[in-house]
């Protein structure tokens, strides 16, 4: 029987009854049609702990669960990767966030670049951020992760680059003309990986990335679509330096 894992963005403690957040409760009651007494697994997303729990009441307006024993998971990658993703259109961005989470990404920074086709005002940016975070949490429920990757609000690439300090993890940008190969990097601990939107990085983007210490990474002789490029690079780096 499949274990139902539920992300609840709140502190969890053994021996305490909690009311599930409205969206999670609705999913349990209306979509899964679970009943009182059913076992579930809860996780807050902020650490590596998940908790066995039992639904004690399932109503139209609220669902209550009794939190049981907690356990530490050991399925976070030793390679902490930040995906710096040029915002892609529509469902492509959802796919990127979902699959990057499954592959063990630690952080996702959506950026607006020279060739970005997506325009986000303040209200739309907030709405998209909440949606992307929900996609990441759902991917953790499915994949067995207890720690939800940090997903940040979309910002212009220049703004994000200006926020970077000196030093830190290795900085990589996936570029067709890149000279670095994944197997030559010798990564340990952490890295940043920048991926362009549809159409790739423009000339000004490339200059700015190079000025901030991003080395050009090349995966192979073929040009990859934005929704393929980051995922392929994450998988390659995780296989070489992580836990795949």
CSV table of C-alpha atoms in Angstrom, one decimal:
chain,number,residue,atom,x,y,z
A,1,UNK,CA,0.0,0.0,0.0
A,2,UNK,CA,1.3,3.4,-1.0
A,3,UNK,CA,2.3,5.7,1.9
A,4,UNK,CA,0.6,9.0,1.8
A,5,UNK,CA,3.1,11.8,2.6
A,6,UNK,CA,1.8,15.2,3.3
A,7,UNK,CA,3.8,18.5,3.6
A,8,UNK,CA,2.6,20.8,6.4
A,9,UNK,CA,4.5,24.0,6.7
A,10,UNK,CA,4.4,24.2,10.5
A,11,UNK,CA,6.5,22.8,13.4
A,12,UNK,CA,5.8,19.1,14.1
A,13,UNK,CA,6.2,17.4,17.5
A,14,UNK,CA,5.4,13.8,18.5
A,15,UNK,CA,2.3,13.4,20.7
A,16,UNK,CA,0.6,16.6,19.4
A,17,UNK,CA,-2.7,16.9,17.4
A,18,UNK,CA,-2.6,19.3,14.5
A,19,UNK,CA,-5.1,20.6,12.0
A,20,UNK,CA,-3.8,20.2,8.5
A,21,UNK,CA,-3.5,23.3,6.4
A,22,UNK,CA,-6.6,23.9,4.3
A,23,UNK,CA,-5.2,22.8,1.0
A,24,UNK,CA,-3.7,19.6,2.5
A,25,UNK,CA,-6.9,18.9,4.4
A,26,UNK,CA,-9.0,19.3,1.2
A,27,UNK,CA,-6.7,16.9,-0.7
A,28,UNK,CA,-7.0,14.3,2.0
A,29,UNK,CA,-10.7,14.6,2.4
A,30,UNK,CA,-12.0,15.3,-1.1
A,31,UNK,CA,-9.3,13.9,-3.5
A,32,UNK,CA,-7.9,10.9,-1.6
A,33,UNK,CA,-11.2,10.3,0.4
A,34,UNK,CA,-9.3,9.2,3.4
A,35,UNK,CA,-11.1,8.5,6.7
A,36,UNK,CA,-10.3,8.8,10.4
A,37,UNK,CA,-7.9,6.2,11.5
A,38,UNK,CA,-5.9,6.2,8.2
A,39,UNK,CA,-2.1,6.4,8.6
A,40,UNK,CA,-0.1,9.2,6.9
A,41,UNK,CA,3.4,10.6,7.0
A,42,UNK,CA,3.9,14.3,7.7
A,43,UNK,CA,6.9,16.5,7.2
A,44,UNK,CA,7.5,20.2,7.7
A,45,UNK,CA,10.0,20.6,4.8
A,46,UNK,CA,12.5,22.5,7.0
A,47,UNK,CA,14.7,19.7,8.1
A,48,UNK,CA,15.3,16.0,7.4
A,49,UNK,CA,12.6,14.7,9.8
A,50,UNK,CA,9.3,13.0,8.9
A,51,UNK,CA,6.6,11.8,11.3
A,52,UNK,CA,4.2,8.9,11.3
A,53,UNK,CA,0.7,10.2,12.0
A,54,UNK,CA,-2.9,9.1,12.2
A,55,UNK,CA,-5.9,11.0,11.0
A,56,UNK,CA,-8.2,11.5,14.0
A,57,UNK,CA,-11.0,13.3,12.3
A,58,UNK,CA,-11.8,14.1,8.6
A,59,UNK,CA,-14.4,16.8,8.2
A,60,UNK,CA,-15.6,19.1,5.5
A,61,UNK,CA,-13.9,22.1,7.1
A,62,UNK,CA,-10.9,20.6,8.8
A,63,UNK,CA,-8.8,17.5,9.0
A,64,UNK,CA,-7.0,16.7,12.3
A,65,UNK,CA,-4.0,14.3,12.6
A,66,UNK,CA,-2.2,12.9,15.7
A,67,UNK,CA,1.5,13.2,15.2
A,68,UNK,CA,3.4,10.1,16.2
A,69,UNK,CA,7.1,9.0,16.1
A,70,UNK,CA,9.6,11.0,14.1
A,71,UNK,CA,12.6,9.7,12.2
A,72,UNK,CA,15.6,11.3,10.5
A,73,UNK,CA,15.9,10.6,6.8
A,74,UNK,CA,19.3,10.3,5.1
A,75,UNK,CA,18.3,11.0,1.5
A,76,UNK,CA,19.7,14.6,0.9
A,77,UNK,CA,22.5,14.8,-1.6
A,78,UNK,CA,26.0,15.6,-0.3
A,79,UNK,CA,26.3,18.0,-3.2
A,80,UNK,CA,24.2,21.1,-2.5
A,81,UNK,CA,23.2,22.5,-5.9
A,82,UNK,CA,21.6,25.8,-6.6
A,83,UNK,CA,19.7,26.0,-9.9
A,84,UNK,CA,19.7,29.5,-11.3
A,85,UNK,CA,17.0,29.1,-13.9
A,86,UNK,CA,16.0,31.6,-16.6
A,87,UNK,CA,12.2,31.7,-16.2
A,88,UNK,CA,10.6,29.5,-18.8
A,89,UNK,CA,7.0,29.8,-20.1
A,90,UNK,CA,4.0,28.0,-18.7
A,91,UNK,CA,4.3,24.4,-17.7
A,92,UNK,CA,8.0,24.2,-18.6
A,93,UNK,CA,8.9,26.0,-15.4
A,94,UNK,CA,6.6,23.7,-13.4
A,95,UNK,CA,8.4,20.7,-15.0
A,96,UNK,CA,11.8,22.1,-14.2
A,97,UNK,CA,10.9,22.8,-10.5
A,98,UNK,CA,9.3,19.4,-10.1
A,99,UNK,CA,12.1,17.3,-11.6
A,100,UNK,CA,14.9,19.3,-10.1
A,101,UNK,CA,13.4,18.7,-6.7
A,102,UNK,CA,13.2,15.0,-7.4
A,103,UNK,CA,16.9,15.0,-8.5
A,104,UNK,CA,17.9,16.5,-5.1
A,105,UNK,CA,18.3,20.3,-5.9
A,106,UNK,CA,18.8,22.4,-2.7
A,107,UNK,CA,17.8,25.8,-4.0
A,108,UNK,CA,16.1,27.3,-7.1
A,109,UNK,CA,16.6,30.9,-8.1
A,110,UNK,CA,14.4,32.0,-11.1
A,111,UNK,CA,15.9,34.8,-13.0
A,112,UNK,CA,14.7,37.2,-15.8
A,113,UNK,CA,17.4,37.5,-18.5
A,114,UNK,CA,18.1,39.4,-21.7
A,115,UNK,CA,16.0,36.9,-23.7
A,116,UNK,CA,13.4,36.1,-21.2
A,117,UNK,CA,9.9,35.9,-22.8
A,118,UNK,CA,8.1,35.9,-19.5
A,119,UNK,CA,7.1,39.2,-17.9
A,120,UNK,CA,6.2,39.3,-14.2
A,121,UNK,CA,4.8,42.3,-12.3
A,122,UNK,CA,4.8,42.2,-8.5
A,123,UNK,CA,1.4,40.5,-8.1
A,124,UNK,CA,2.1,37.9,-10.8
A,125,UNK,CA,5.6,37.3,-9.4
A,126,UNK,CA,4.2,36.5,-5.9
A,127,UNK,CA,1.5,34.2,-7.4
A,128,UNK,CA,4.1,32.3,-9.4
A,129,UNK,CA,6.4,32.0,-6.4
A,130,UNK,CA,3.7,30.4,-4.3
A,131,UNK,CA,2.8,28.1,-7.1
A,132,UNK,CA,6.4,27.0,-7.7
A,133,UNK,CA,6.9,26.4,-3.9
A,134,UNK,CA,3.8,24.2,-4.0
A,135,UNK,CA,5.2,22.3,-6.9
A,136,UNK,CA,8.4,21.7,-5.1
A,137,UNK,CA,6.6,20.5,-1.9
A,138,UNK,CA,4.4,18.1,-3.9
A,139,UNK,CA,7.6,16.7,-5.6
A,140,UNK,CA,9.0,16.1,-2.1
A,141,UNK,CA,5.8,14.3,-1.1
A,142,UNK,CA,6.2,12.0,-4.1
A,143,UNK,CA,10.0,11.5,-4.0
A,144,UNK,CA,10.4,10.8,-0.3
A,145,UNK,CA,12.3,14.0,0.5
A,146,UNK,CA,11.6,15.6,3.9
A,147,UNK,CA,13.5,18.9,3.1
A,148,UNK,CA,11.8,21.1,0.6
A,149,UNK,CA,14.3,23.0,-1.6
A,150,UNK,CA,14.4,26.8,-1.2
A,151,UNK,CA,12.6,28.5,-4.1
A,152,UNK,CA,13.1,32.2,-4.4
A,153,UNK,CA,11.1,34.9,-6.1
A,154,UNK,CA,12.0,35.7,-9.7
A,155,UNK,CA,14.4,38.7,-10.1
A,156,UNK,CA,16.3,40.3,-12.9
A,157,UNK,CA,19.6,38.5,-13.5
A,158,UNK,CA,21.6,41.7,-12.9
A,159,UNK,CA,19.9,42.2,-9.5
A,160,UNK,CA,20.7,38.6,-8.5
A,161,UNK,CA,24.3,38.8,-9.6
A,162,UNK,CA,24.8,42.0,-7.7
A,163,UNK,CA,23.8,40.3,-4.5
A,164,UNK,CA,26.5,37.7,-4.8
A,165,UNK,CA,29.5,38.1,-2.6
A,166,UNK,CA,33.1,37.0,-3.2
A,167,UNK,CA,34.0,33.4,-2.9
A,168,UNK,CA,31.4,30.7,-2.2
A,169,UNK,CA,30.6,27.6,-4.3
A,170,UNK,CA,31.8,26.9,-7.8
A,171,UNK,CA,29.8,28.9,-10.3
A,172,UNK,CA,28.8,27.3,-13.6
A,173,UNK,CA,26.7,28.4,-16.6
A,174,UNK,CA,25.6,25.9,-19.2
A,175,UNK,CA,26.7,27.3,-22.5
A,176,UNK,CA,27.1,25.7,-26.0
A,177,UNK,CA,30.6,27.3,-26.2
A,178,UNK,CA,31.6,26.3,-22.7
A,179,UNK,CA,35.0,24.6,-22.2
A,180,UNK,CA,34.4,22.9,-18.9
A,181,UNK,CA,33.3,19.3,-18.8
A,182,UNK,CA,31.3,17.9,-15.9
A,183,UNK,CA,33.8,15.2,-15.2
A,184,UNK,CA,36.7,17.7,-14.9
A,185,UNK,CA,35.2,19.9,-12.2
A,186,UNK,CA,36.2,18.1,-9.1
A,187,UNK,CA,33.1,19.4,-7.2
A,188,UNK,CA,32.9,19.1,-3.4
A,189,UNK,CA,30.1,20.4,-1.2
A,190,UNK,CA,28.2,22.8,-3.4
A,191,UNK,CA,27.9,24.6,-6.7
A,192,UNK,CA,25.7,27.1,-8.6
A,193,UNK,CA,24.4,26.2,-12.0
A,194,UNK,CA,22.9,28.9,-14.3
A,195,UNK,CA,20.6,27.9,-17.2
A,196,UNK,CA,19.3,30.3,-19.8
A,197,UNK,CA,15.6,30.6,-20.8
A,198,UNK,CA,14.2,29.8,-24.2
A,199,UNK,CA,16.8,31.1,-26.6
A,200,UNK,CA,19.6,30.8,-24.1
A,201,UNK,CA,21.7,33.5,-22.6
A,202,UNK,CA,22.2,36.7,-24.6
A,203,UNK,CA,25.6,38.3,-25.2
A,204,UNK,CA,25.1,40.8,-22.3
A,205,UNK,CA,24.1,37.8,-20.0
A,206,UNK,CA,27.3,36.0,-20.9
A,207,UNK,CA,29.5,39.0,-20.2
A,208,UNK,CA,27.8,39.5,-16.8
A,209,UNK,CA,28.0,35.9,-15.8
A,210,UNK,CA,31.7,35.7,-16.7
A,211,UNK,CA,32.3,39.0,-14.8
A,212,UNK,CA,30.8,37.3,-11.7
A,213,UNK,CA,33.0,34.2,-12.0
A,214,UNK,CA,30.7,31.8,-13.8
A,215,UNK,CA,32.6,29.3,-15.9
A,216,UNK,CA,31.1,27.9,-19.1
A,217,UNK,CA,29.9,24.3,-18.8
A,218,UNK,CA,29.3,22.1,-21.8
A,219,UNK,CA,27.5,18.8,-21.6
A,220,UNK,CA,27.9,17.6,-25.1
A,221,UNK,CA,27.6,18.4,-28.9
A,222,UNK,CA,23.8,19.0,-28.9
A,223,UNK,CA,21.8,22.1,-28.0
A,224,UNK,CA,19.3,21.3,-25.2
A,225,UNK,CA,16.0,23.0,-24.6
A,226,UNK,CA,15.8,25.0,-21.4
A,227,UNK,CA,13.5,22.4,-19.7
A,228,UNK,CA,16.0,19.7,-20.6
A,229,UNK,CA,19.3,21.5,-20.0
A,230,UNK,CA,19.2,22.1,-16.3
A,231,UNK,CA,17.8,18.6,-15.5
A,232,UNK,CA,20.4,16.9,-17.6
A,233,UNK,CA,23.2,18.9,-15.9
A,234,UNK,CA,21.8,18.3,-12.4
A,235,UNK,CA,21.6,14.5,-13.1
A,236,UNK,CA,25.2,14.5,-14.5
A,237,UNK,CA,26.6,16.4,-11.5
A,238,UNK,CA,24.7,14.3,-9.0
A,239,UNK,CA,26.0,11.2,-10.7
A,240,UNK,CA,29.6,12.4,-10.6
A,241,UNK,CA,29.7,14.2,-7.3
A,242,UNK,CA,26.4,13.6,-5.5
A,243,UNK,CA,24.4,10.5,-4.7
A,244,UNK,CA,23.0,9.2,-8.0
